């Protein structure tokens, strides 16, 4: 959209090191707290997308494994609250 020529290179692991070792001028990464960016002296230039994590099960699996899935959801909720004080969004069941 901006006319900036790019070459996309798939990297795995600590991609924050790519600019430091001269492998890339810029990187695209998922950022949660920003601690890793700060640790590597990087700054967020622009938000290019927002994402969310979803637990998805098919209806048959939900019926057959309802108790196990409900327990998993409860554990995930507890983990989310512990991390940031907010439970997950409860959209569809």
PDB file of C-alpha atoms in Angstrom, residues 43-93:
ATOM      1  CA  UNK A  43      10.640   0.072  19.047  1.00  0.00           C
ATOM      2  CA  UNK A  44       7.205  -0.583  17.618  1.00  0.00           C
ATOM      3  CA  UNK A  45       6.951   1.479  14.436  1.00  0.00           C
ATOM      4  CA  UNK A  46       3.357   0.696  13.554  1.00  0.00           C
ATOM      5  CA  UNK A  47       0.501  -1.647  14.410  1.00  0.00           C
ATOM      6  CA  UNK A  48      -0.344  -3.485  11.196  1.00  0.00           C
ATOM      7  CA  UNK A  49      -3.054  -5.791  12.591  1.00  0.00           C
ATOM      8  CA  UNK A  50      -4.787  -6.844  15.781  1.00  0.00           C
ATOM      9  CA  UNK A  51      -5.235 -10.506  16.639  1.00  0.00           C
ATOM     10  CA  UNK A  52      -6.940 -12.637  19.234  1.00  0.00           C
ATOM     11  CA  UNK A  53      -6.512 -16.210  20.353  1.00  0.00           C
ATOM     12  CA  UNK A  54      -9.538 -18.501  20.049  1.00  0.00           C
ATOM     13  CA  UNK A  55     -10.340 -21.974  21.300  1.00  0.00           C
ATOM     14  CA  UNK A  56     -12.340 -23.666  18.570  1.00  0.00           C
ATOM     15  CA  UNK A  57     -14.020 -27.068  18.805  1.00  0.00           C
ATOM     16  CA  UNK A  58     -16.509 -28.724  16.530  1.00  0.00           C
ATOM     17  CA  UNK A  59     -20.028 -29.361  17.845  1.00  0.00           C
ATOM     18  CA  UNK A  60     -19.632 -33.136  18.020  1.00  0.00           C
ATOM     19  CA  UNK A  61     -16.430 -32.836  20.037  1.00  0.00           C
ATOM     20  CA  UNK A  62     -18.066 -30.295  22.344  1.00  0.00           C
ATOM     21  CA  UNK A  63     -20.922 -32.718  23.037  1.00  0.00           C
ATOM     22  CA  UNK A  64     -18.687 -35.758  23.477  1.00  0.00           C
ATOM     23  CA  UNK A  65     -16.013 -34.005  25.558  1.00  0.00           C
ATOM     24  CA  UNK A  66     -18.052 -31.271  27.232  1.00  0.00           C
ATOM     25  CA  UNK A  67     -16.607 -31.747  30.721  1.00  0.00           C
ATOM     26  CA  UNK A  68     -12.989 -31.820  29.545  1.00  0.00           C
ATOM     27  CA  UNK A  69     -13.492 -28.753  27.348  1.00  0.00           C
ATOM     28  CA  UNK A  70     -15.306 -26.882  30.125  1.00  0.00           C
ATOM     29  CA  UNK A  71     -12.428 -27.620  32.504  1.00  0.00           C
ATOM     30  CA  UNK A  72      -9.925 -26.404  29.909  1.00  0.00           C
ATOM     31  CA  UNK A  73     -11.885 -23.181  29.437  1.00  0.00           C
ATOM     32  CA  UNK A  74     -11.953 -22.635  33.214  1.00  0.00           C
ATOM     33  CA  UNK A  75      -8.186 -23.108  33.409  1.00  0.00           C
ATOM     34  CA  UNK A  76      -7.624 -20.725  30.499  1.00  0.00           C
ATOM     35  CA  UNK A  77      -9.918 -18.151  32.151  1.00  0.00           C
ATOM     36  CA  UNK A  78      -7.981 -18.428  35.398  1.00  0.00           C
ATOM     37  CA  UNK A  79      -4.687 -17.994  33.557  1.00  0.00           C
ATOM     38  CA  UNK A  80      -5.961 -14.927  31.700  1.00  0.00           C
ATOM     39  CA  UNK A  81      -7.214 -13.327  34.916  1.00  0.00           C
ATOM     40  CA  UNK A  82      -3.925 -14.045  36.627  1.00  0.00           C
ATOM     41  CA  UNK A  83      -1.954 -12.484  33.757  1.00  0.00           C
ATOM     42  CA  UNK A  84      -3.970  -9.341  33.148  1.00  0.00           C
ATOM     43  CA  UNK A  85      -6.934  -9.184  35.480  1.00  0.00           C
ATOM     44  CA  UNK A  86      -9.507  -9.764  32.739  1.00  0.00           C
ATOM     45  CA  UNK A  87     -11.384 -12.945  31.863  1.00  0.00           C
ATOM     46  CA  UNK A  88     -11.696 -13.929  28.242  1.00  0.00           C
ATOM     47  CA  UNK A  89     -14.649 -12.746  26.189  1.00  0.00           C
ATOM     48  CA  UNK A  90     -17.603 -15.163  26.274  1.00  0.00           C
ATOM     49  CA  UNK A  91     -19.128 -14.964  22.802  1.00  0.00           C
ATOM     50  CA  UNK A  92     -20.441 -18.259  21.449  1.00  0.00           C
ATOM     51  CA  UNK A  93     -20.871 -21.516  23.275  1.00  0.00           C
TER      52      UNK A  93
END
